[in-house]
Short mmCIF file of C-alpha atoms in Angstrom, two decimals:
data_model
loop_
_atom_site.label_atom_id
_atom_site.label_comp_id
_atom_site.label_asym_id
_atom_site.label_seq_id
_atom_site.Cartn_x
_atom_site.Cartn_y
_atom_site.Cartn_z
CA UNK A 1 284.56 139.71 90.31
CA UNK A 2 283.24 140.52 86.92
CA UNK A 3 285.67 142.72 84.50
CA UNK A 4 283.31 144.69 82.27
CA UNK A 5 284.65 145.79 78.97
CA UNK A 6 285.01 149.13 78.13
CA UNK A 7 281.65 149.97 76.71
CA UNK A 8 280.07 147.89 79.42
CA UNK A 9 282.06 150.39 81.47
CA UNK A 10 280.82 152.87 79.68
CA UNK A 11 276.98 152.58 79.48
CA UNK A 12 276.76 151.05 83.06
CA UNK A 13 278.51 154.31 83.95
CA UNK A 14 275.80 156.44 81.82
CA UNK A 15 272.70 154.74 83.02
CA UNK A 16 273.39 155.01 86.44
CA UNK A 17 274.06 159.00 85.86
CA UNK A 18 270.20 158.50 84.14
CA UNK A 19 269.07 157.12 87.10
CA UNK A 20 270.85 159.56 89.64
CA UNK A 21 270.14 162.49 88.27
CA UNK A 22 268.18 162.89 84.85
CA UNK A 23 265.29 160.37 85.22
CA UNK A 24 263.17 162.96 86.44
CA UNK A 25 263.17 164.78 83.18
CA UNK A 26 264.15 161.86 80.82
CA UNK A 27 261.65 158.88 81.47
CA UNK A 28 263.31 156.43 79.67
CA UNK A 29 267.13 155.09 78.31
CA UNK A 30 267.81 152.52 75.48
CA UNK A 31 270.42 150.39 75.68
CA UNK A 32 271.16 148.34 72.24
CA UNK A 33 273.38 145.20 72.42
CA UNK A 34 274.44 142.44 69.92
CA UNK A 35 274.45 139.17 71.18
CA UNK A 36 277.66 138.10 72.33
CA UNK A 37 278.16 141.85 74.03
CA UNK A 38 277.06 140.99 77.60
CA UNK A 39 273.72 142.70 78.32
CA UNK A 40 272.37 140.02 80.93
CA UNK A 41 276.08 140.17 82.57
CA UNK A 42 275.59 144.03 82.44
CA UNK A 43 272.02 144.19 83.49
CA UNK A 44 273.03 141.66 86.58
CA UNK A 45 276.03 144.27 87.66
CA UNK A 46 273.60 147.41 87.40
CA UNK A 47 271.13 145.86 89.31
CA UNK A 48 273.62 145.38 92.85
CA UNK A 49 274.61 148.94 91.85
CA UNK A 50 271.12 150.58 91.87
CA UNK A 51 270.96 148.66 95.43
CA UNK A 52 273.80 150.30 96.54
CA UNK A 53 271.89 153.55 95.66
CA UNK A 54 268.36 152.60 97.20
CA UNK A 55 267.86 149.60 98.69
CA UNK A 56 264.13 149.84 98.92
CA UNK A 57 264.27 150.17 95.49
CA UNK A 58 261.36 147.50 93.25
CA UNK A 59 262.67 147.04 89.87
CA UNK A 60 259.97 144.99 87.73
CA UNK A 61 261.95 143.21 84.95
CA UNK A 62 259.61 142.13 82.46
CA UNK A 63 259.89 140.64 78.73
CA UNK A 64 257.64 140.40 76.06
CA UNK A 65 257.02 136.97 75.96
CA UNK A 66 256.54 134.12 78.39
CA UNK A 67 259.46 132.51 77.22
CA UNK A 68 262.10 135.35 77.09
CA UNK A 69 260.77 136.43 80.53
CA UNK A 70 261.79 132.82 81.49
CA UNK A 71 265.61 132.89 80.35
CA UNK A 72 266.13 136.17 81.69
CA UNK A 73 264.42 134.65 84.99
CA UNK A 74 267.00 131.97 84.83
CA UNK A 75 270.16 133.94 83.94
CA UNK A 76 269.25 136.71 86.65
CA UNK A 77 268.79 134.10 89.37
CA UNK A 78 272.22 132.59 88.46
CA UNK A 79 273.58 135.67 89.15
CA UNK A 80 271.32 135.62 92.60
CA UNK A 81 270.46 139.35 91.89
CA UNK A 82 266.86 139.48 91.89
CA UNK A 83 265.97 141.01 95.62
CA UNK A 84 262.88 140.11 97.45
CA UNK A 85 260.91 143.11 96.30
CA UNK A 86 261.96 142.45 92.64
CA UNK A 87 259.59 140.68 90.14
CA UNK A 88 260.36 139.40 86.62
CA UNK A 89 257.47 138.71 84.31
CA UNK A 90 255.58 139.54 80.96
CA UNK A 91 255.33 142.79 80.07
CA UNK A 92 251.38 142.01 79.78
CA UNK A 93 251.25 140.23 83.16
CA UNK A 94 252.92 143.62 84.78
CA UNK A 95 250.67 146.27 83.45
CA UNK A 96 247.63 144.40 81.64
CA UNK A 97 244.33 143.33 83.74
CA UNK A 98 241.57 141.17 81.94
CA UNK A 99 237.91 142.73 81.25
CA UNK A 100 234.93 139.91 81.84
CA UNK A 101 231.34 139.52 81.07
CA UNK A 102 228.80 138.78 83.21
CA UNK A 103 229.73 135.42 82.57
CA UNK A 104 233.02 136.23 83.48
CA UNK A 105 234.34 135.36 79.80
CA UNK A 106 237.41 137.45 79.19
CA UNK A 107 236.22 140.06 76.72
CA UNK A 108 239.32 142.48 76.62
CA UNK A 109 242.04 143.46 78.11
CA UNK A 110 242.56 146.95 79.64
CA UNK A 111 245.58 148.65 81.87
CA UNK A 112 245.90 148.40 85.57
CA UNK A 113 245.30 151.68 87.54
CA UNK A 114 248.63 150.79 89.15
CA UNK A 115 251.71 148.97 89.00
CA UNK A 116 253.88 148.01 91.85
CA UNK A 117 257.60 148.62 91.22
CA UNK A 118 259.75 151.78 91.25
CA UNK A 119 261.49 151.22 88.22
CA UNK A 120 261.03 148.86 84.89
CA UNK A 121 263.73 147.34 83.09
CA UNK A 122 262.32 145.89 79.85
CA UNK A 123 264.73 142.69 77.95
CA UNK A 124 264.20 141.65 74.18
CA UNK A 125 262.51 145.16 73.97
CA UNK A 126 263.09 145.01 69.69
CA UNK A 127 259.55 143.49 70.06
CA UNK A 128 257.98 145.73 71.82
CA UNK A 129 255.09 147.49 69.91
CA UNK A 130 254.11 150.83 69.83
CA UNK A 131 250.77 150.56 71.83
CA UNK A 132 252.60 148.54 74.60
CA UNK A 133 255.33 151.14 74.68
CA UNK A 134 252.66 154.05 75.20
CA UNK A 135 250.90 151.98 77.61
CA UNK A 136 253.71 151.36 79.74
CA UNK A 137 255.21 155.35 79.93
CA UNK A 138 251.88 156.22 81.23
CA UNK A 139 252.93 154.70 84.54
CA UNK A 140 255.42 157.69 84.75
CA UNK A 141 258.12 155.26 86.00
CA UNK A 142 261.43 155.31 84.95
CA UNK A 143 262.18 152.53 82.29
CA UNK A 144 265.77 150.76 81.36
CA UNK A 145 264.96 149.63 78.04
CA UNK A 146 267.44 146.45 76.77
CA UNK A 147 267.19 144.60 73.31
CA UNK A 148 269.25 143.50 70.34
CA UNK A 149 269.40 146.06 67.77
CA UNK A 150 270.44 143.85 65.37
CA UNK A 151 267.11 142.21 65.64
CA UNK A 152 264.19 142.15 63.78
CA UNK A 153 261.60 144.98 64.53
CA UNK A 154 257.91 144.13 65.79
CA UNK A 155 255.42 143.17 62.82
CA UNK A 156 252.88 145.94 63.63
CA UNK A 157 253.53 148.88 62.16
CA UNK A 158 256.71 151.15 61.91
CA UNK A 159 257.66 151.64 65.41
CA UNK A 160 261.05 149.97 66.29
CA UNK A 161 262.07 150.81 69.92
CA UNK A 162 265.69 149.59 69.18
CA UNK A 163 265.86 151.57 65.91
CA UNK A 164 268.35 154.04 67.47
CA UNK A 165 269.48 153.35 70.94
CA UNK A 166 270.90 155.62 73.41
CA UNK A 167 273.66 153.70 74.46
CA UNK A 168 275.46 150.55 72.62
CA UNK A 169 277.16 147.22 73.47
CA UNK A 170 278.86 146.53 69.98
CA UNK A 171 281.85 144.70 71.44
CA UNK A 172 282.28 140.89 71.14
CA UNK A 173 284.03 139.35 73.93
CA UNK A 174 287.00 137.45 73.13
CA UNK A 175 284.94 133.99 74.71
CA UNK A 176 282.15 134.66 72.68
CA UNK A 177 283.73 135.42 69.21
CA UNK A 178 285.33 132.18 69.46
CA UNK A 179 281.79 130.50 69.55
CA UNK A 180 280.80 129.69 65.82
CA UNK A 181 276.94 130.70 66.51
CA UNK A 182 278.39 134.09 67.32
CA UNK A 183 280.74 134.01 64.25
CA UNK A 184 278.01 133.24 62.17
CA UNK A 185 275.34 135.74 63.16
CA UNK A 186 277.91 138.53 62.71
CA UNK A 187 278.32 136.98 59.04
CA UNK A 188 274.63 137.54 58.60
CA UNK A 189 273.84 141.04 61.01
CA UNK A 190 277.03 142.47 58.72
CA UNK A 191 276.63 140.56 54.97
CA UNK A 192 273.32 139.42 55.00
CA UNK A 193 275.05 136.05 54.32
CA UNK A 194 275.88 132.71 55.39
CA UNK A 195 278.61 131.19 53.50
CA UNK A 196 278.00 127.01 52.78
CA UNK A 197 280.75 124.94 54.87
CA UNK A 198 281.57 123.56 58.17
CA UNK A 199 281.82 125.73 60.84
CA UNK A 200 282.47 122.84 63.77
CA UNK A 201 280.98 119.63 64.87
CA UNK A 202 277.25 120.98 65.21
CA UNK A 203 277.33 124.31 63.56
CA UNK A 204 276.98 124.06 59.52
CA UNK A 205 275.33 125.13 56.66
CA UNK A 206 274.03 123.02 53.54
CA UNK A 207 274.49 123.85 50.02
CA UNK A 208 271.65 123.20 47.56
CA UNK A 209 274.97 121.10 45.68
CA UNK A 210 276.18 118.94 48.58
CA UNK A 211 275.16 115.37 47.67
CA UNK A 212 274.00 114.63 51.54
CA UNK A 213 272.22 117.39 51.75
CA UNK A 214 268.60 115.88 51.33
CA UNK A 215 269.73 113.08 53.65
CA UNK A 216 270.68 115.14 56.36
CA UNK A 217 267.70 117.34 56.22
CA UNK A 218 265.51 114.40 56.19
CA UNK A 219 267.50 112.74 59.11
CA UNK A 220 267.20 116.02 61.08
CA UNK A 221 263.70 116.38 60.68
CA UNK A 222 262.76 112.76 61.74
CA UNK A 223 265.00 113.50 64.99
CA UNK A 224 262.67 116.18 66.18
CA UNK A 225 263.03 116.79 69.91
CA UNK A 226 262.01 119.55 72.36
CA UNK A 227 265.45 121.18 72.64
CA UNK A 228 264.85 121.20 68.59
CA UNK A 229 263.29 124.63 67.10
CA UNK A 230 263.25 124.56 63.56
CA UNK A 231 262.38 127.98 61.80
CA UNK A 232 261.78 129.34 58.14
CA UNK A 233 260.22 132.25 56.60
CA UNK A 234 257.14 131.56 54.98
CA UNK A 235 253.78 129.99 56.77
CA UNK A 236 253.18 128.04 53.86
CA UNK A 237 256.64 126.28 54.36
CA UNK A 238 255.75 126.08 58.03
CA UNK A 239 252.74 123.92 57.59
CA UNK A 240 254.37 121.58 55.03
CA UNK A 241 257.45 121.13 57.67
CA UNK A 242 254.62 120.56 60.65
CA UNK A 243 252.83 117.52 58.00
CA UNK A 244 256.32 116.65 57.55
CA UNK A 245 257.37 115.77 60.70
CA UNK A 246 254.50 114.73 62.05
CA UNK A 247 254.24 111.93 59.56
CA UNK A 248 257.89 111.03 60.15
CA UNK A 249 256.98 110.75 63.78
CA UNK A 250 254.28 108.35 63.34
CA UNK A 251 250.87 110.98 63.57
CA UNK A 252 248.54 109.04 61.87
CA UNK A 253 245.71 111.96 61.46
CA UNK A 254 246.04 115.32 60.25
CA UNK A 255 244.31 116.30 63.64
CA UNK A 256 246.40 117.15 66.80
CA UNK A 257 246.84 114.25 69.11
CA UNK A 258 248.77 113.59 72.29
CA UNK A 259 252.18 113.94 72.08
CA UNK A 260 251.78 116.89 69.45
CA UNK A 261 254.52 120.08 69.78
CA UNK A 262 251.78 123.14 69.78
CA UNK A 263 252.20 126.63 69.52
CA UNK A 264 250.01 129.65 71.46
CA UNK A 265 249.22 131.85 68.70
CA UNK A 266 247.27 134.16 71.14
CA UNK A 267 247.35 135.85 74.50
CA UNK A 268 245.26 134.69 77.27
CA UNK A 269 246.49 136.38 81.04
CA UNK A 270 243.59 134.36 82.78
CA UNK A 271 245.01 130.60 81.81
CA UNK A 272 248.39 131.96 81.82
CA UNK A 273 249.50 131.42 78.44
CA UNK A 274 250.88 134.19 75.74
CA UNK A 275 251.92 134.26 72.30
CA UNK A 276 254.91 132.44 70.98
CA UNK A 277 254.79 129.74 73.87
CA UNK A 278 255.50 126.24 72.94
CA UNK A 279 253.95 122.97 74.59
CA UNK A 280 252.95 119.34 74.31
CA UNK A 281 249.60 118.17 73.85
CA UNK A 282 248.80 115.55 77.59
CA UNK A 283 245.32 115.01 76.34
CA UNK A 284 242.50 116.16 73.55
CA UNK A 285 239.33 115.58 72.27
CA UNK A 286 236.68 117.46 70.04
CA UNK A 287 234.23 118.73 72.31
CA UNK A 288 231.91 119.97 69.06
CA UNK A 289 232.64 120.96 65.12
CA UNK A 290 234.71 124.16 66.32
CA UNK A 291 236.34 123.33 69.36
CA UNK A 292 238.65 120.80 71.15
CA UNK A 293 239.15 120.30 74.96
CA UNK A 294 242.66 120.03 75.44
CA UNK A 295 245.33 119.39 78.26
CA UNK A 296 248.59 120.91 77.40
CA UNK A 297 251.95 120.75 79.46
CA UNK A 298 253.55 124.65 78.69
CA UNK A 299 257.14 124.18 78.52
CA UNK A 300 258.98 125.48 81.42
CA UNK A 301 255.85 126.34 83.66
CA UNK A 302 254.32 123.74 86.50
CA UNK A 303 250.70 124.00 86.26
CA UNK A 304 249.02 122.51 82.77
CA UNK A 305 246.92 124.85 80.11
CA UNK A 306 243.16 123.25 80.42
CA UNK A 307 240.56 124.44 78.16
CA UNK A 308 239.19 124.57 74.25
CA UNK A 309 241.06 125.61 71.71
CA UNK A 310 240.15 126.11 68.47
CA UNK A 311 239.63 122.99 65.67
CA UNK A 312 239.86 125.40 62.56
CA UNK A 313 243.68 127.33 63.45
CA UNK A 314 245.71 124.24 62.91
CA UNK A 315 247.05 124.15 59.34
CA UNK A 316 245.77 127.86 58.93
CA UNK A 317 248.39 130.09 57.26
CA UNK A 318 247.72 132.63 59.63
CA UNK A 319 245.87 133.28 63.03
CA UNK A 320 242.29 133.61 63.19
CA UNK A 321 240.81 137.29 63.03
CA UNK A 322 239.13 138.02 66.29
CA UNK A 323 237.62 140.96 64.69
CA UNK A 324 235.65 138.94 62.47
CA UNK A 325 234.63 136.57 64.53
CA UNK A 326 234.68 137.48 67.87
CA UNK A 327 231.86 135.75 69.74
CA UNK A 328 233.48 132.62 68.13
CA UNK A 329 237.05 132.79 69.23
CA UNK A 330 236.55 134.13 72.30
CA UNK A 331 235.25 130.93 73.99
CA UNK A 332 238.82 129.67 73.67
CA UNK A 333 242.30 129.74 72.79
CA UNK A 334 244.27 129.73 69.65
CA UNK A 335 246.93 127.04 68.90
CA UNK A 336 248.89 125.26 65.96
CA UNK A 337 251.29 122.65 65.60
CA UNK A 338 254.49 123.58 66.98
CA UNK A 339 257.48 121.68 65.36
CA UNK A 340 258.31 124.35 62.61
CA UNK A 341 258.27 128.48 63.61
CA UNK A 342 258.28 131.59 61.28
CA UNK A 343 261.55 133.57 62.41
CA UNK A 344 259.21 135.92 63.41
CA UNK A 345 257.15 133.90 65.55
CA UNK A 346 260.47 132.39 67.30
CA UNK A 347 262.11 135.61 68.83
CA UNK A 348 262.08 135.92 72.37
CA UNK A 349 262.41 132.06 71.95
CA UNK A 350 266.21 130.15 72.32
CA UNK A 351 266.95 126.24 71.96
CA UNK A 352 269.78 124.44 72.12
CA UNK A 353 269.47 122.94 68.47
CA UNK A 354 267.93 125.24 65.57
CA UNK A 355 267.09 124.09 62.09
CA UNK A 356 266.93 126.93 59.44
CA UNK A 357 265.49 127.30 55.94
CA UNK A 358 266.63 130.43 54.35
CA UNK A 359 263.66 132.01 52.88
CA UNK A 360 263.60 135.63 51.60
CA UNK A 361 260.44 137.43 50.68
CA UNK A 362 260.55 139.29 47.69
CA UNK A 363 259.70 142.44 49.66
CA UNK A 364 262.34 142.54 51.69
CA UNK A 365 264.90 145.06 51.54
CA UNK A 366 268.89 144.45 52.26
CA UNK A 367 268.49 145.46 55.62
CA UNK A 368 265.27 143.23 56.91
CA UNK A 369 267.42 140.46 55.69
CA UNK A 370 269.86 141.05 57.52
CA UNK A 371 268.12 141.52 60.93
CA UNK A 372 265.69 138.52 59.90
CA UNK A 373 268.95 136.08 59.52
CA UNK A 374 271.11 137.38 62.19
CA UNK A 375 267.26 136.73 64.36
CA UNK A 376 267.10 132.94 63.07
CA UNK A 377 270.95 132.60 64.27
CA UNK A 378 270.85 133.94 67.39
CA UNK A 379 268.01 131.74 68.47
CA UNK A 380 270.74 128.94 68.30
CA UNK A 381 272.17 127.83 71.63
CA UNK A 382 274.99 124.82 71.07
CA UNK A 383 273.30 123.72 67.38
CA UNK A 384 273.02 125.43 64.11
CA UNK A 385 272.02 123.62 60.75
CA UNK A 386 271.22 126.16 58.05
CA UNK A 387 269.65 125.06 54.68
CA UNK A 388 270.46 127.49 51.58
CA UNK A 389 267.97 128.45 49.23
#
């Protein structure tokens, strides 16, 4: 049996008085947690509870992106506490339905009428927009939001569901504070800072002074692997690191080939793929001037991506504008090369080694360093080489 700590206790206690008896006036709860506080574990122990209380209860658990809905997938079922009834899913996938011509191209992408669950509990919600957030309270059901609120905020707009939440998890367990990842991304959520030095066999970061500092970064890049993520701040950084290690892994053209890491830079329900997932290019050729037919094994899912994707987004700075060209883009899919990630781009996302390259924008203030360091950290499983500025 599971000992929660006390503010486990504590907002386990307060959701399921939500539940019980204020959800009918009070849609929604927030639950905030730092990583290293135990919201899976807690999430897990509330869902057997809310059993307990109705057992024809159909809780949807959904996260933003493919990925994250993946890990949480994985972490639930280890806890074997998803029920029959129970689904766990994009957020998009639970409450989005695609709009076709009369060619039945996918033209938009409009809410379903209905959704079937009896209650929504929403993971990694700091990147949850506002749109999506109105969208999904129109269902009137009752919604258990969870996120980090350490993290950084979606890049749309203002709107930061984890800006102040209800309840908190701000309590490191003892097993987790002794993990240096941890250690670290409380140096950076608190200071802003990473200090240079060796934090244990595979957790360290590089001074611009150490004299193996080039060598090691230039070692780590030309070990690239799948369970690698390496992230940085600006896109222009991100393409040189893509040319970078493509090169050192033998790529002879600047055009994607098989074997290339790729990144989906764009929803599409239909083929299954969303924003922010990460695969490896099975086959490709160019089909015309704008457009390549590609076969792409999605990491972590068992059926392929076929279909065209576009010849002009890789080695763009930025995704293509559907706005602007609309009839164009909307034949296919958008991808890019996927070895380097904008922190941005990488949350919701976890591997077991992460690269980083420190990179502050000029714009940012104290605090969206903070949450944009502590967000590059956390994405850190067993690895963590940082890179100073």
């Amino acid at each position: 049996m599971i000992n929660l700590s006390p503010d486990q206790q504590r907002a386990l206690d307060k959701i399921l008085l939500w539940f019980n008896k204020e959800k009918d006036q009070k849609q929604f709860i927030t639950l905030g947690g730092y990583a290293g506080t135990g919201k899976t574990t807690l999430i897990s122990i509330l869902r057997e509870n809310l059993d307990k209380i109705d057992p024809d209860l159909k809780v949807a658990f959904v996260s933003y992106t493919g990925k994250a809905a993946r890990i949480l997938k994985t972490k639930l079922r280890d806890q074997n506490v998803i029920l029959p009834d129970d689904t766990v899913s994009t957020i998009h996938s639970l409450i989005y339905s695609p709009v076709v011509n009369e060619k039945e191209e996918i033209i938009g992408w409009q809410t379903k009428d209905e959704i079937e669950c009896s209650l929504i509990i929403i993971d990694e919600a700091s990147m949850v927009d506002e749109t999506i957030w109105h969208h999904l309270l129109s269902y009137k059901k009752p919604i258990i939001v969870v996120g980090d609120h350490g993290q950084l905020p979606p890049i749309k707009g203002n709107f930061n569901l984890m800006q102040e939440p209800q309840l908190r998890l701000e309590e490191i367990h003892r097993q987790a504070r002794e993990n240096p990842i941890i250690g670290l991304s409380i140096q950076a959520r608190e200071h802003g800072l990473v200090r240079p030095g060796k934090y244990s066999k595979k957790v360290r970061k590089f001074s611009p002074e150490d004299f193996d500092t080039q060598d090691e970064m230039g070692e780590m890049l030309s070990g690239f692997n799948t369970d690698t993520l390496i992230l940085c701040g600006y896109n222009t950084t991100r393409r040189k690191l893509n040319n970078h290690i493509r090169n050192s892994l033998g790529f002879e053209t600047p055009e994607p080939s098989s074997g290339d890491r790729v990144i989906c830079l764009r929803n599409n329900h239909k083929e299954k793929i969303y924003n922010g997932m990460l695969g490896t290019i099975i086959r490709i050729k160019k089909k015309d001037p704008k457009w390549y037919e590609a076969e792409i094994a999605m990491d972590g899912e068992d059926q392929n991506y076929h279909g065209l994707i576009s010849v002009e987004q890789f080695n763009s700075d930025t995704p293509m504008n559907f706005t602007e060209k609309r009839s164009q883009i909307m034949e296919g899919d958008l991808f890019d090369f996927g070895y380097a990630l904008t922190v941005h781009k990488a949350q919701g996302s976890q591997a077991k080694r992460v690269i980083l390259f420190e990179e502050r924008f000029k714009q940012m203030t104290d605090d969206t360093w903070k949450r944009w360091l502590y967000t590059a950290v956390t994405r850190a499983e067993e690895e963590l080489y940082i890179f100073g500025a």
